[in-house]
Coordinates of C-alpha atoms and ligand atoms in Angstrom, one line a residue:
X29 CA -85.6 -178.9 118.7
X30 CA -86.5 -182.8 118.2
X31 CA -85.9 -182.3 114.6
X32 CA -82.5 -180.7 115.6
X33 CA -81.1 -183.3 117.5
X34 CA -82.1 -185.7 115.1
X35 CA -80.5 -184.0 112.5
X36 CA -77.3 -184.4 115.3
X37 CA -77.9 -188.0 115.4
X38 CA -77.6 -188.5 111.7
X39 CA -74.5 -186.3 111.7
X40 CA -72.9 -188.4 113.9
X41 CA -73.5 -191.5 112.8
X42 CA -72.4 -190.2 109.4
X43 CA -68.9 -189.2 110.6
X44 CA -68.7 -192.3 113.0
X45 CA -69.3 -194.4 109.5
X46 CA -66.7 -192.6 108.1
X47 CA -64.1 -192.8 110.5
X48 CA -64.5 -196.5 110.9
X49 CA -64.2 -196.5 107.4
X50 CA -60.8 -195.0 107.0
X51 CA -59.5 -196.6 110.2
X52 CA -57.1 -199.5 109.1
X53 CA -57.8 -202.7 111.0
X54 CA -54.4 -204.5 110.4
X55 CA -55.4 -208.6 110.3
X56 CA -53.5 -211.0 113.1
X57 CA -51.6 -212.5 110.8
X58 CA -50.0 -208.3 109.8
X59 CA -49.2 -207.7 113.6
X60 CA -47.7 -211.1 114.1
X61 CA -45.7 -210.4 110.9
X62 CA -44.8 -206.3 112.4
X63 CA -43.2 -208.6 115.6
X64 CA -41.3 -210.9 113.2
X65 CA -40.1 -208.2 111.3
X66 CA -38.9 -206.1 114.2
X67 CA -37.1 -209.2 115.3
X68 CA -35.2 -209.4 112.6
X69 CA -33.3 -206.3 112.8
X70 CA -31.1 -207.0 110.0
X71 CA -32.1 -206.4 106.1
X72 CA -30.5 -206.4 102.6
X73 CA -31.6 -203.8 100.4
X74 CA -30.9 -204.4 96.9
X75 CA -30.8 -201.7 93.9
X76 CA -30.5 -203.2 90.6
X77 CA -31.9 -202.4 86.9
X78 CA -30.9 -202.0 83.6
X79 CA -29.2 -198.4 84.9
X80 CA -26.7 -201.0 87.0
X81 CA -24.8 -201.3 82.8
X82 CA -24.2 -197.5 83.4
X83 CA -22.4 -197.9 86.3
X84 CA -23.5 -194.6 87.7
X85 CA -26.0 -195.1 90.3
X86 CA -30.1 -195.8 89.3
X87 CA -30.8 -191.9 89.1
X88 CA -28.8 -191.6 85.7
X89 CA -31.6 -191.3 83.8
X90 CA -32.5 -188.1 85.7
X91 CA -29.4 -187.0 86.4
X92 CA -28.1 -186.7 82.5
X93 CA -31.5 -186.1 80.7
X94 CA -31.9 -189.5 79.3
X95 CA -34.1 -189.4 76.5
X96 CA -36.2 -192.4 78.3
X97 CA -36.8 -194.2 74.1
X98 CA -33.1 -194.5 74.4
X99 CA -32.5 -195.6 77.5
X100 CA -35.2 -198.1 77.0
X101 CA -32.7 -199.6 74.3
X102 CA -30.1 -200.2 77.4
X103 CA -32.7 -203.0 77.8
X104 CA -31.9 -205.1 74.7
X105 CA -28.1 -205.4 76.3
X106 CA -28.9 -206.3 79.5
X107 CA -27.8 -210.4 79.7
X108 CA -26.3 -210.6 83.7
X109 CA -24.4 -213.8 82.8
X110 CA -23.0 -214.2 86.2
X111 CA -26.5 -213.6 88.1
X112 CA -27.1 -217.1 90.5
X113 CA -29.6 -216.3 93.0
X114 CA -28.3 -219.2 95.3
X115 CA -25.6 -217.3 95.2
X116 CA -26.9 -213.7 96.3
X117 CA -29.3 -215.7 98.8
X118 CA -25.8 -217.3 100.3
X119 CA -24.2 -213.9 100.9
X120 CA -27.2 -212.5 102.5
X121 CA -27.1 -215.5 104.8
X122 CA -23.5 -215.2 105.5
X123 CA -24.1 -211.6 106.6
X124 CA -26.5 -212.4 109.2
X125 CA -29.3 -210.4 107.5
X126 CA -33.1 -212.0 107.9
X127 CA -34.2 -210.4 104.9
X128 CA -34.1 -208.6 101.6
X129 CA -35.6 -206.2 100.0
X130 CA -35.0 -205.5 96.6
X131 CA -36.0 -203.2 93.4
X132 CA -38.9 -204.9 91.4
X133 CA -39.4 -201.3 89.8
X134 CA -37.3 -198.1 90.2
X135 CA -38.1 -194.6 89.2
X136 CA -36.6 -195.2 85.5
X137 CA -39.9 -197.7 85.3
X138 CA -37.9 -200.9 84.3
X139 CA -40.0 -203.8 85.8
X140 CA -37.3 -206.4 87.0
X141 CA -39.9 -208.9 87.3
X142 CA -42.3 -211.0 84.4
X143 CA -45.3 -208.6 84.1
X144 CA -47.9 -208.8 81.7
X145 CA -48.5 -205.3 82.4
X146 CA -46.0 -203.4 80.1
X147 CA -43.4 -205.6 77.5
X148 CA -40.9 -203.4 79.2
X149 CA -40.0 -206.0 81.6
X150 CA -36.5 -207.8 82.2
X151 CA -38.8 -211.2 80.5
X152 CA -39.8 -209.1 77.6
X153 CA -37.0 -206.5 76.7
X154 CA -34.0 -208.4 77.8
X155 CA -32.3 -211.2 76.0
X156 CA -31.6 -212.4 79.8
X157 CA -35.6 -213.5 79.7
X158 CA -35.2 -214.7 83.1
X159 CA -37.7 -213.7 86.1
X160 CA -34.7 -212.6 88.2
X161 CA -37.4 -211.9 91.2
X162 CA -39.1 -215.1 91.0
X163 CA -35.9 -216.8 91.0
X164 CA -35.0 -214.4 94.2
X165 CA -38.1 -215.8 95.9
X166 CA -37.9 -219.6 94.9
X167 CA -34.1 -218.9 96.7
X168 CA -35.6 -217.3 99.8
X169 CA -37.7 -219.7 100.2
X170 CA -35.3 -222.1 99.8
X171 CA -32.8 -220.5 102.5
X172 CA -34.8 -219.5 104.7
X173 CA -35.2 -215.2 104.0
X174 CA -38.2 -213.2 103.6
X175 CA -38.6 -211.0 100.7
X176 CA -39.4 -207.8 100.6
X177 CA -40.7 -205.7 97.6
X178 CA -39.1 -202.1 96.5
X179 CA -41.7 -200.5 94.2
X180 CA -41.5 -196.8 93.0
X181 CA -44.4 -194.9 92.7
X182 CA -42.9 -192.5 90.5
X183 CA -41.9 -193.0 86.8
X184 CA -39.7 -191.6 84.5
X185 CA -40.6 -193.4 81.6
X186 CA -44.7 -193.8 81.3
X187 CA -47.0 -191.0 79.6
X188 CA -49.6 -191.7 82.2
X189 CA -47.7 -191.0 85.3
X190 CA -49.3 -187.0 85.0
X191 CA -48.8 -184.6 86.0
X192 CA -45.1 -185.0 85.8
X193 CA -43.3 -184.3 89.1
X194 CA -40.3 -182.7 90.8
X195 CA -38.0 -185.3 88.7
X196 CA -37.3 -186.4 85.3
X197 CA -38.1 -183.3 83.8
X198 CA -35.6 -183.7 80.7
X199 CA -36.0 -187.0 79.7
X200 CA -38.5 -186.2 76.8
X201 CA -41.7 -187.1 78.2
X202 CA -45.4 -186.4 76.9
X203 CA -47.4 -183.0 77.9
X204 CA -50.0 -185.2 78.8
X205 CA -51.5 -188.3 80.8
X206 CA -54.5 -190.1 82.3
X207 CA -53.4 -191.2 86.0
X208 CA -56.7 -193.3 86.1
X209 CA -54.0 -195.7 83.7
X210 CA -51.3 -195.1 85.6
X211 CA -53.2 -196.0 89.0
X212 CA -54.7 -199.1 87.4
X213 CA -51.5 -200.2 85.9
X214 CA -49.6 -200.4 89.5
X215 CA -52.9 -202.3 90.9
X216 CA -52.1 -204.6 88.5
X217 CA -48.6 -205.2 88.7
X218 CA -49.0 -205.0 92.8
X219 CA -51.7 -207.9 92.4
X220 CA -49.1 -209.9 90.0
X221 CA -46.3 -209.1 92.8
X222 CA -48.5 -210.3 95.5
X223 CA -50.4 -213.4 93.5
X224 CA -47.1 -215.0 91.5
X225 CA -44.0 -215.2 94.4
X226 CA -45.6 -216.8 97.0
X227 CA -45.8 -215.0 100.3
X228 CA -44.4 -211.6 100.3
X229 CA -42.9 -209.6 103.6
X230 CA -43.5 -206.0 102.4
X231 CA -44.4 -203.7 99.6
X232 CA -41.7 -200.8 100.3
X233 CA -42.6 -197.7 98.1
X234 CA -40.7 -194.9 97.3
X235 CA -41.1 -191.6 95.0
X236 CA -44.0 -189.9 96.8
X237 CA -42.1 -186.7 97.2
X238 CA -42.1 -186.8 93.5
X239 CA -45.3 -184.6 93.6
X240 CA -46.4 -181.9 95.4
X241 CA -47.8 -182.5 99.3
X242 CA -51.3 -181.9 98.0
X243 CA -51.4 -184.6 95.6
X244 CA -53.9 -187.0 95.7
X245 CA -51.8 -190.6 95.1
X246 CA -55.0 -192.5 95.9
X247 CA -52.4 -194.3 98.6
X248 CA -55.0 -195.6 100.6
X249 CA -56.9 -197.7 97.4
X250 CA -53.4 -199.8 96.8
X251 CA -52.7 -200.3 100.7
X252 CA -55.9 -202.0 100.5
X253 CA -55.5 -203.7 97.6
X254 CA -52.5 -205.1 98.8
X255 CA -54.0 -206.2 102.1
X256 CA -56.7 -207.7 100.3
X257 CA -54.0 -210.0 98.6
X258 CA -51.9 -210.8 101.3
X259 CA -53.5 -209.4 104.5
X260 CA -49.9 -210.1 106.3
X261 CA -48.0 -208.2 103.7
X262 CA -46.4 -204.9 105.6
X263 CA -47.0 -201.6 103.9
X264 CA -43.9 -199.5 104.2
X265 CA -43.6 -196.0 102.3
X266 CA -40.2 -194.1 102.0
X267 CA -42.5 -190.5 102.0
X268 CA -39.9 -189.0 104.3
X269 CA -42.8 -188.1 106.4
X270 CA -44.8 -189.5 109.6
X271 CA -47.1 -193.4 108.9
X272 CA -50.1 -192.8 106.7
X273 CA -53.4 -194.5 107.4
X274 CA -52.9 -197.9 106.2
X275 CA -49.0 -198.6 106.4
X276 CA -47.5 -201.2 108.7
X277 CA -44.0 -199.7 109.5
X278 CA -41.8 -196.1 109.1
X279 CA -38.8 -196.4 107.6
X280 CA -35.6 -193.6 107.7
X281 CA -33.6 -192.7 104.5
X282 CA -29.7 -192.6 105.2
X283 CA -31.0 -191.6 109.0
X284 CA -31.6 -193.4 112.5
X285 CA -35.0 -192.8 113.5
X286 CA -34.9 -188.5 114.8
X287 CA -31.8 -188.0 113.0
X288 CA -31.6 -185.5 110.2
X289 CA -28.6 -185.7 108.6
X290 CA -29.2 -186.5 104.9
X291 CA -31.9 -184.1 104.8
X292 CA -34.9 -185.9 103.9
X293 CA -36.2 -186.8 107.6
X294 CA -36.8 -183.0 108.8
X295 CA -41.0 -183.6 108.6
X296 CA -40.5 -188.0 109.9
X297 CA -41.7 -187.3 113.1
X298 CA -41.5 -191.4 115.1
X299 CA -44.6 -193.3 115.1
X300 CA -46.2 -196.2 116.6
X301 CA -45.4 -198.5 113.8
X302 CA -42.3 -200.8 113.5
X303 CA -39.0 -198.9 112.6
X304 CA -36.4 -199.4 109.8
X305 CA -33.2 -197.2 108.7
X306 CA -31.8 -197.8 105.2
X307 CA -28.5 -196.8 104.3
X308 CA -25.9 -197.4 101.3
X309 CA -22.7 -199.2 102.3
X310 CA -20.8 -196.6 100.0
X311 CA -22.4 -193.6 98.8
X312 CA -24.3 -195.1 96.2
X313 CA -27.2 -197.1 95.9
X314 CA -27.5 -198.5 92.6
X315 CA -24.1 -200.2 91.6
X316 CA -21.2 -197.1 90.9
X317 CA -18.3 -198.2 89.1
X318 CA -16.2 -195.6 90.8
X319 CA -17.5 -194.9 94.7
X320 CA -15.0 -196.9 96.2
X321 CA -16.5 -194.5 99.9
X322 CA -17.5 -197.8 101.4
X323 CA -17.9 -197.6 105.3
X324 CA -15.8 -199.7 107.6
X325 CA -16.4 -202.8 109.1
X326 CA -16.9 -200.8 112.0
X327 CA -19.1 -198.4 111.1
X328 CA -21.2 -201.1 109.8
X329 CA -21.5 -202.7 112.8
X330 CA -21.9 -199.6 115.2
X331 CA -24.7 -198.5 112.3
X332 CA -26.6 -202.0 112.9
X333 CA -26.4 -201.5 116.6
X334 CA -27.3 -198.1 116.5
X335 CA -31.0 -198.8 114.3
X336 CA -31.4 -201.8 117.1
X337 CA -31.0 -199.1 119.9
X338 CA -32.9 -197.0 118.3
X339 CA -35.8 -200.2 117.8
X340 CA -35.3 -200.1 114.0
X341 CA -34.3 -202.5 111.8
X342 CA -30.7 -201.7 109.6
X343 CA -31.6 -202.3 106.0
X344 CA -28.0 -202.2 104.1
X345 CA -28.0 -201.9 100.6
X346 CA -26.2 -203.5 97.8
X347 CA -26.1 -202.6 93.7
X348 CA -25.2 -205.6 92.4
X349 CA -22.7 -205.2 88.9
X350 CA -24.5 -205.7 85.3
X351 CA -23.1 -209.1 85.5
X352 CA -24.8 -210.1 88.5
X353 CA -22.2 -210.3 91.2
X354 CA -22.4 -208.1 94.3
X355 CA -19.2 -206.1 94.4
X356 CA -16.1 -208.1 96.3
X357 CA -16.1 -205.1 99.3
X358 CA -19.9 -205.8 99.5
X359 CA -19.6 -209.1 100.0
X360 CA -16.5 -208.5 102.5
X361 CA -18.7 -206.4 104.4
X362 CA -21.6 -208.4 105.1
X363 CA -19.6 -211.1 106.0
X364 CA -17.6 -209.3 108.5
X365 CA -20.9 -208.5 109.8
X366 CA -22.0 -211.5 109.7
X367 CA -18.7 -212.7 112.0
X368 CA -19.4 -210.3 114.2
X369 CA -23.2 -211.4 114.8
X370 CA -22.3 -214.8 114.9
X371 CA -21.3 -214.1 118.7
X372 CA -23.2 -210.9 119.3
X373 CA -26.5 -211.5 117.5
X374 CA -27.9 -212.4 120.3
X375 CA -27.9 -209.2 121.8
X376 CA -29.3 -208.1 118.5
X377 CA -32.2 -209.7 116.8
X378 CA -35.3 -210.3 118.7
X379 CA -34.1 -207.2 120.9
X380 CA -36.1 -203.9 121.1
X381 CA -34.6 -200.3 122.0
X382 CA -33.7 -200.5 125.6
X383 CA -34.5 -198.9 128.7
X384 CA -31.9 -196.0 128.0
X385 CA -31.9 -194.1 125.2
X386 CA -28.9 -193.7 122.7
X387 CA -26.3 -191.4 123.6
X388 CA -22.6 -190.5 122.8
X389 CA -21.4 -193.6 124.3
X390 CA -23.6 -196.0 123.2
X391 CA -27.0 -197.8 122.8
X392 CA -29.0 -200.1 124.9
X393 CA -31.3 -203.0 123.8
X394 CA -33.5 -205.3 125.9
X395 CA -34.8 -208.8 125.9
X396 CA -36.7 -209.8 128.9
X397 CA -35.3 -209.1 132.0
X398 CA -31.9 -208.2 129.9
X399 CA -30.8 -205.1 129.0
X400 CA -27.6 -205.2 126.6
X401 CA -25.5 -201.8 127.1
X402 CA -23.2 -201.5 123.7
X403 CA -20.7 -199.8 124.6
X404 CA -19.5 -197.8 121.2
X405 CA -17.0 -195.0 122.0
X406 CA -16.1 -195.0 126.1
X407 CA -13.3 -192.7 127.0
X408 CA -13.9 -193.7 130.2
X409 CA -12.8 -197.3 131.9
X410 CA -16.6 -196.4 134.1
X411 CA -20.3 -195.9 132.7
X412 CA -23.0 -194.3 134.9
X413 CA -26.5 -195.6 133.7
X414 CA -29.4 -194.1 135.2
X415 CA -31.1 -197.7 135.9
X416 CA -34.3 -198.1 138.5
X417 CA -34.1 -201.8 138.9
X418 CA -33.1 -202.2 142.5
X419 CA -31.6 -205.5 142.3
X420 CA -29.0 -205.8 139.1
X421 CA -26.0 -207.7 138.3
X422 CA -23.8 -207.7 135.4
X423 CA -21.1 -209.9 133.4
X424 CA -19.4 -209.0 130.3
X425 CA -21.7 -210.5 127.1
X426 CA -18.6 -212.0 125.6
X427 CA -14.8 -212.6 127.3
X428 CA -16.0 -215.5 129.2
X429 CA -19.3 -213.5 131.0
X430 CA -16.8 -212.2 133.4
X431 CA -18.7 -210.4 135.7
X432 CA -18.7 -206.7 135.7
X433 CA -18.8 -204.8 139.6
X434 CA -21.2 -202.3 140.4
X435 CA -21.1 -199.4 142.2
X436 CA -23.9 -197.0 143.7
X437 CA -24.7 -194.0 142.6
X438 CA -27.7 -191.4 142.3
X439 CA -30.4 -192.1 140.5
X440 CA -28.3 -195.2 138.8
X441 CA -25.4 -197.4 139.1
X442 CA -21.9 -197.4 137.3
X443 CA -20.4 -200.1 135.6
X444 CA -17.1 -200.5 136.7
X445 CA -15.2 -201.9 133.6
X446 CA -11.7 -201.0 134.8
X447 CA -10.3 -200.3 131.7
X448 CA -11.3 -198.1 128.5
X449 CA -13.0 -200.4 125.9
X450 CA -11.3 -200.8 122.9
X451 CA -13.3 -203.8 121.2
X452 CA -15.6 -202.7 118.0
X453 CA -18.5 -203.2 120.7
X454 CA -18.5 -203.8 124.1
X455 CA -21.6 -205.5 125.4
X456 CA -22.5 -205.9 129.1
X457 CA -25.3 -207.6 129.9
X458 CA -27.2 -206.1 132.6
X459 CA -29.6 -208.9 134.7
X460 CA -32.5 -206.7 135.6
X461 CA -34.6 -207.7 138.6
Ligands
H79_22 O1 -33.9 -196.0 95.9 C1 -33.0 -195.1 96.5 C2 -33.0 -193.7 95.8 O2 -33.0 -193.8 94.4 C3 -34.3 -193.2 96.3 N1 -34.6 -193.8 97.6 C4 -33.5 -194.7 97.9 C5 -34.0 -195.8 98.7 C6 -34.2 -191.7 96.4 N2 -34.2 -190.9 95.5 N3 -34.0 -189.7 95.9 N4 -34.0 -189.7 97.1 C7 -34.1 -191.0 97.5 C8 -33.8 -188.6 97.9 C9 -34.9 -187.7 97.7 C10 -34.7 -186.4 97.6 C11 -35.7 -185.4 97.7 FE1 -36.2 -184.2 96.3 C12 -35.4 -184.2 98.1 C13 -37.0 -185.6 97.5 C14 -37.6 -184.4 97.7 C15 -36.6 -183.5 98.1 C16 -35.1 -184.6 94.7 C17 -34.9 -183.3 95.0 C18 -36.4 -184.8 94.4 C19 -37.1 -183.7 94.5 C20 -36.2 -182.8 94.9

């Protein structure tokens, strides 16, 4: 008996050990930076590689059978003579977005970034031989916008990412591999991201759902190698599925967070961790000549509110041309967004999902004792909200904070707007007490 429950002792300490070795312990500085980045609500996403020349989107590669020694030869062409990051910096300010994020690596395994890692590098291959990324970061830091890093796990290209996966089959690849290279070679490029740009705001990986569910990425040796870098760095991973042991955030593909419409969320339950939804402003997210499907101003702008309503961040992509320039609608976009905030940020950044869900009407979002009810798509000129707060009063955000009456009613109160809204949003700003 005393030998079994000693045996029980040791058993329990051994699985304690274990469990307090797996359990992430995010630093002060990381949850300070999940706060910041919440309150930002507003991101750039930026897909561009050599695949940008094709003008066809960054899966072209995959998507024509690409032998990947001839696409590597796109590389030799690729001089973006119009690329100024002052300039991208500028239109990324003039949207209102707080950050970017932007490709250092896609799935074609193009680095976009000096590495000493592989020649095949935008330094090495390109007769550009500019650093494009650390002249992104020398901007951000210049203006004032944190920098976020896109890397994909998956690649088309290498002979040591193997087992090959669901994609990239036909691009003349080898039969075989040693992932103990592979593995190393992305710690290596990961410690070069996180060592040579200064201080960076997120790894953002992409491309696990390259490989069966089973398959052992060895995830949790580069989260912490990352946070062993830069402790405050946030670990976000497009896997399409619910946060993994060691990430810092969730993010949504071409979804708000519980939606399901492009097909990829169905398994993303919502965590705890800080939220983000990414979308493309047309359909594409690498630059396409011909996808001319960009959203409205509108719909931009109901999209952003919609992620803040939701708590998640909007990050809205870009593919910049092979020249360098963002695309003229691009920039007309974010800068009609960036009107738009200029009066209503407020009721955006720094906000969290409010007290009321979304629904068909609308979102809510809250800061302090104020809740901000966008009102979206009213066909009503009256809005029951099922608020507790016994004491409220509320004004119309904008229109000279004209105030709004209130009526009574079960459970609630109705906002009495006495006439239909017809403005992109209409915010009231409900004083809760
Ligand atoms: O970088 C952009 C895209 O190139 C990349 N993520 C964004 C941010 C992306 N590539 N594909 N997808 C997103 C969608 C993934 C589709 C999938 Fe599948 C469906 C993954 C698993 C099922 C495609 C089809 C890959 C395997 C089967």
């Amino acid at each position: 008996m005393k030998q079994f429950i000693i045996l029980l002792f040791a058993f329990l300490l051994a699985t304690a050990g274990i469990t307090a070795q797996q359990r992430y312990n995010p630093s002060e500085e990381n949850l300070n930076n999940r706060e910041a980045f919440q309150d930002m609500k507003f991101g750039v996403f930026i897909h561009w590689g050599i695949y940008s020349m094709m003008a066809d989107g960054e899966w072209i590669m995959n998507n024509k059978n690409i032998d990947h020694r001839e696409y590597a030869t796109l590389a030799d062409g690729f001089y973006p003579s119009r690329f100024n990051a002052a300039t991208w910096v500028s239109h990324v300010k003039a949207s209102g977005a707080k950050y970017i994020c932007i490709t250092t690596r896609h799935h074609d395994g193009f680095s976009m970034f000096g590495t000493k890692q592989s020649p095949y590098n935008i330094v090495d291959a390109t007769p550009f031989r500019r650093d494009v990324i650390g002249e992104l970061a020398d901007e951000c830091r210049r203006q004032g916008i944190r920098l976020h890093f896109y890397y994909s796990l998956l690649d088309w290209a290498r002979a040591d990412y193997y087992p090959i996966g669901r994609t990239g089959k036909g691009v003349g690849r080898t039969e075989q591999g040693d992932w103990e290279s592979y593995h190393r070679f992305m710690l290596n490029q990961l410690t070069e991201l996180l060592t040579n740009y200064g201080e960076v705001g997120a790894i953002w990986f992409d491309g696990k759902w390259d490989q069966p569910d089973h398959f052992d990425w060895r995830l949790r040796e580069i989260y912490d190698h990352i946070h062993r870098i830069q402790p405050g760095c946030l670990i976000i991973n497009n896997h399409h599925i619910a946060p993994l042991e060691g990430e810092d955030g969730q993010t949504f593909e071409k979804d708000l967070p519980g939606q399901n419409q492009s097909g990829y969320s169905g398994t993303a339950t919502i965590g705890q961790l800080p939220l983000e939804t990414c979308e493309t402003m047309n359909r594409s997210w690498g630059y396409n000549i011909t996808d001319k499907n960009y959203k409205s101003e509108k719909e931009l702008i109901h999209y952003l509110v919609k992620a803040a309503g939701n708590n998640a961040n909007l990050l809205m992509n870009v593919g910049p041309r092979p020249d360098g320039t963002f695309p003229d609608i691009a920039v007309q976009r974010y800068n009609a967004m960036g009107e738009w905030l200029k009066t209503y940020g407020e009721t955006v950044y720094g906000t969290r999902g409010g007290d009321i869900g979304p629904r068909d009407w609308g979102v809510t979002t809250r800061k302090g004792n104020r809740l901000f009810v966008h009102i979206l798509n009213l066909k009503d000129d009256a809005l029951y909200l099922p608020i507790e707060a016994k004491q409220v009063k509320a004004v119309h955000f904008f229109a000279g904070r004209k105030p709004v009456k209130i009526t009574r009613a079960a459970d609630g109160i109705v906002l009495q707007l006495e006439r239909i809204p017809d403005e992109t949003d209409c915010v009231v700003e409900v004083e809760m007490r």
